[in-house]
Amino acid sequence: MTPSPTLYTVREIADTLRIHPRTAYRLIQEGKIRGIKVGSQWRVPESSLLEYIESGLQAPRNKGKDDKKGPKQLKLPI
């Protein structure tokens, strides 16, 4: 028998992501987080939550000499 996948409630998703429950609900409604409607309530598989988190990860920026987006130097009159 295969184990059941871990399912999270909207409140648990909100707590995990440190967002308001309404925001978590909206992310599910918009399809940004895949969920399953059980009766009148939403459940989110752990795999869907991890997918959402990983989709937001960004590679660190390479800060070398060529980085033109760094802080600008100000030249003050002497």
PDB file of C-alpha atoms in Angstrom:
ATOM      1  CA  MET A   1       0.000   0.000   0.000  1.00  0.00           C
ATOM      2  CA  THR A   2       1.428   3.383  -1.003  1.00  0.00           C
ATOM      3  CA  PRO A   3       1.487   6.100   1.633  1.00  0.00           C
ATOM      4  CA  SER A   4      -0.959   8.984   1.223  1.00  0.00           C
ATOM      5  CA  PRO A   5       0.597  12.264   0.131  1.00  0.00           C
ATOM      6  CA  THR A   6       0.840  14.970   2.773  1.00  0.00           C
ATOM      7  CA  LEU A   7      -1.949  17.507   2.276  1.00  0.00           C
ATOM      8  CA  TYR A   8      -1.890  21.011   3.751  1.00  0.00           C
ATOM      9  CA  THR A   9      -4.782  23.334   4.569  1.00  0.00           C
ATOM     10  CA  VAL A  10      -4.887  26.917   3.327  1.00  0.00           C
ATOM     11  CA  ARG A  11      -3.944  28.108   6.826  1.00  0.00           C
ATOM     12  CA  GLU A  12      -0.942  25.755   6.935  1.00  0.00           C
ATOM     13  CA  ILE A  13       0.183  27.047   3.526  1.00  0.00           C
ATOM     14  CA  ALA A  14      -0.168  30.622   4.788  1.00  0.00           C
ATOM     15  CA  ASP A  15       1.818  29.831   7.943  1.00  0.00           C
ATOM     16  CA  THR A  16       4.560  28.082   5.966  1.00  0.00           C
ATOM     17  CA  LEU A  17       4.925  30.937   3.470  1.00  0.00           C
ATOM     18  CA  ARG A  18       4.342  33.593   6.161  1.00  0.00           C
ATOM     19  CA  ILE A  19       1.516  35.198   4.197  1.00  0.00           C
ATOM     20  CA  HIS A  20      -2.112  35.991   4.996  1.00  0.00           C
ATOM     21  CA  PRO A  21      -4.555  33.085   4.522  1.00  0.00           C
ATOM     22  CA  ARG A  22      -6.469  35.157   1.930  1.00  0.00           C
ATOM     23  CA  THR A  23      -3.268  35.516  -0.085  1.00  0.00           C
ATOM     24  CA  ALA A  24      -2.692  31.750   0.090  1.00  0.00           C
ATOM     25  CA  TYR A  25      -6.286  31.159  -1.026  1.00  0.00           C
ATOM     26  CA  ARG A  26      -5.818  33.601  -3.940  1.00  0.00           C
ATOM     27  CA  LEU A  27      -2.613  31.815  -5.052  1.00  0.00           C
ATOM     28  CA  ILE A  28      -4.567  28.547  -5.148  1.00  0.00           C
ATOM     29  CA  GLN A  29      -7.509  30.146  -7.002  1.00  0.00           C
ATOM     30  CA  GLU A  30      -5.118  31.648  -9.586  1.00  0.00           C
ATOM     31  CA  GLY A  31      -3.465  28.262 -10.113  1.00  0.00           C
ATOM     32  CA  LYS A  32      -0.050  29.429  -8.896  1.00  0.00           C
ATOM     33  CA  ILE A  33      -0.251  26.729  -6.223  1.00  0.00           C
ATOM     34  CA  ARG A  34      -2.029  23.547  -7.335  1.00  0.00           C
ATOM     35  CA  GLY A  35      -4.690  22.405  -4.916  1.00  0.00           C
ATOM     36  CA  ILE A  36      -7.463  19.864  -4.501  1.00  0.00           C
ATOM     37  CA  LYS A  37     -10.940  20.872  -3.436  1.00  0.00           C
ATOM     38  CA  VAL A  38     -12.301  18.484  -0.808  1.00  0.00           C
ATOM     39  CA  GLY A  39     -15.920  19.392  -0.241  1.00  0.00           C
ATOM     40  CA  SER A  40     -15.833  23.148   0.297  1.00  0.00           C
ATOM     41  CA  GLN A  41     -12.221  23.275   1.491  1.00  0.00           C
ATOM     42  CA  TRP A  42      -8.909  23.347  -0.340  1.00  0.00           C
ATOM     43  CA  ARG A  43      -6.009  20.988   0.305  1.00  0.00           C
ATOM     44  CA  VAL A  44      -2.549  21.393  -1.184  1.00  0.00           C
ATOM     45  CA  PRO A  45      -0.219  18.439  -1.749  1.00  0.00           C
ATOM     46  CA  GLU A  46       3.270  18.893  -0.338  1.00  0.00           C
ATOM     47  CA  SER A  47       4.717  18.478  -3.842  1.00  0.00           C
ATOM     48  CA  SER A  48       2.685  21.479  -5.076  1.00  0.00           C
ATOM     49  CA  LEU A  49       3.914  23.649  -2.216  1.00  0.00           C
ATOM     50  CA  LEU A  50       7.527  22.667  -2.906  1.00  0.00           C
ATOM     51  CA  GLU A  51       7.055  23.377  -6.644  1.00  0.00           C
ATOM     52  CA  TYR A  52       5.762  26.853  -5.846  1.00  0.00           C
ATOM     53  CA  ILE A  53       8.661  27.585  -3.500  1.00  0.00           C
ATOM     54  CA  GLU A  54      11.249  26.309  -5.987  1.00  0.00           C
ATOM     55  CA  SER A  55       9.719  28.354  -8.815  1.00  0.00           C
ATOM     56  CA  GLY A  56      10.445  31.502  -6.819  1.00  0.00           C
ATOM     57  CA  LEU A  57      14.089  30.694  -6.151  1.00  0.00           C
ATOM     58  CA  GLN A  58      16.567  32.814  -8.047  1.00  0.00           C
ATOM     59  CA  ALA A  59      20.228  32.253  -8.719  1.00  0.00           C
ATOM     60  CA  PRO A  60      22.484  34.653  -6.830  1.00  0.00           C
ATOM     61  CA  ARG A  61      23.729  37.595  -8.848  1.00  0.00           C
ATOM     62  CA  ASN A  62      27.358  37.619  -9.858  1.00  0.00           C
ATOM     63  CA  LYS A  63      28.854  40.771  -8.317  1.00  0.00           C
ATOM     64  CA  GLY A  64      32.068  41.383 -10.171  1.00  0.00           C
ATOM     65  CA  LYS A  65      33.847  44.435 -11.558  1.00  0.00           C
ATOM     66  CA  ASP A  66      31.542  44.395 -14.577  1.00  0.00           C
ATOM     67  CA  ASP A  67      28.447  44.873 -12.425  1.00  0.00           C
ATOM     68  CA  LYS A  68      27.014  48.206 -13.602  1.00  0.00           C
ATOM     69  CA  LYS A  69      24.005  47.985 -11.300  1.00  0.00           C
ATOM     70  CA  GLY A  70      25.999  48.465  -8.110  1.00  0.00           C
ATOM     71  CA  PRO A  71      25.900  51.587  -5.953  1.00  0.00           C
ATOM     72  CA  LYS A  72      26.736  54.812  -7.740  1.00  0.00           C
ATOM     73  CA  GLN A  73      29.638  56.925  -6.556  1.00  0.00           C
ATOM     74  CA  LEU A  74      28.985  60.543  -5.802  1.00  0.00           C
ATOM     75  CA  LYS A  75      31.610  63.160  -6.601  1.00  0.00           C
ATOM     76  CA  LEU A  76      31.525  65.968  -4.109  1.00  0.00           C
ATOM     77  CA  PRO A  77      33.073  69.361  -4.840  1.00  0.00           C
ATOM     78  CA  ILE A  78      36.163  70.127  -2.789  1.00  0.00           C
TER      79      ILE A  78
END
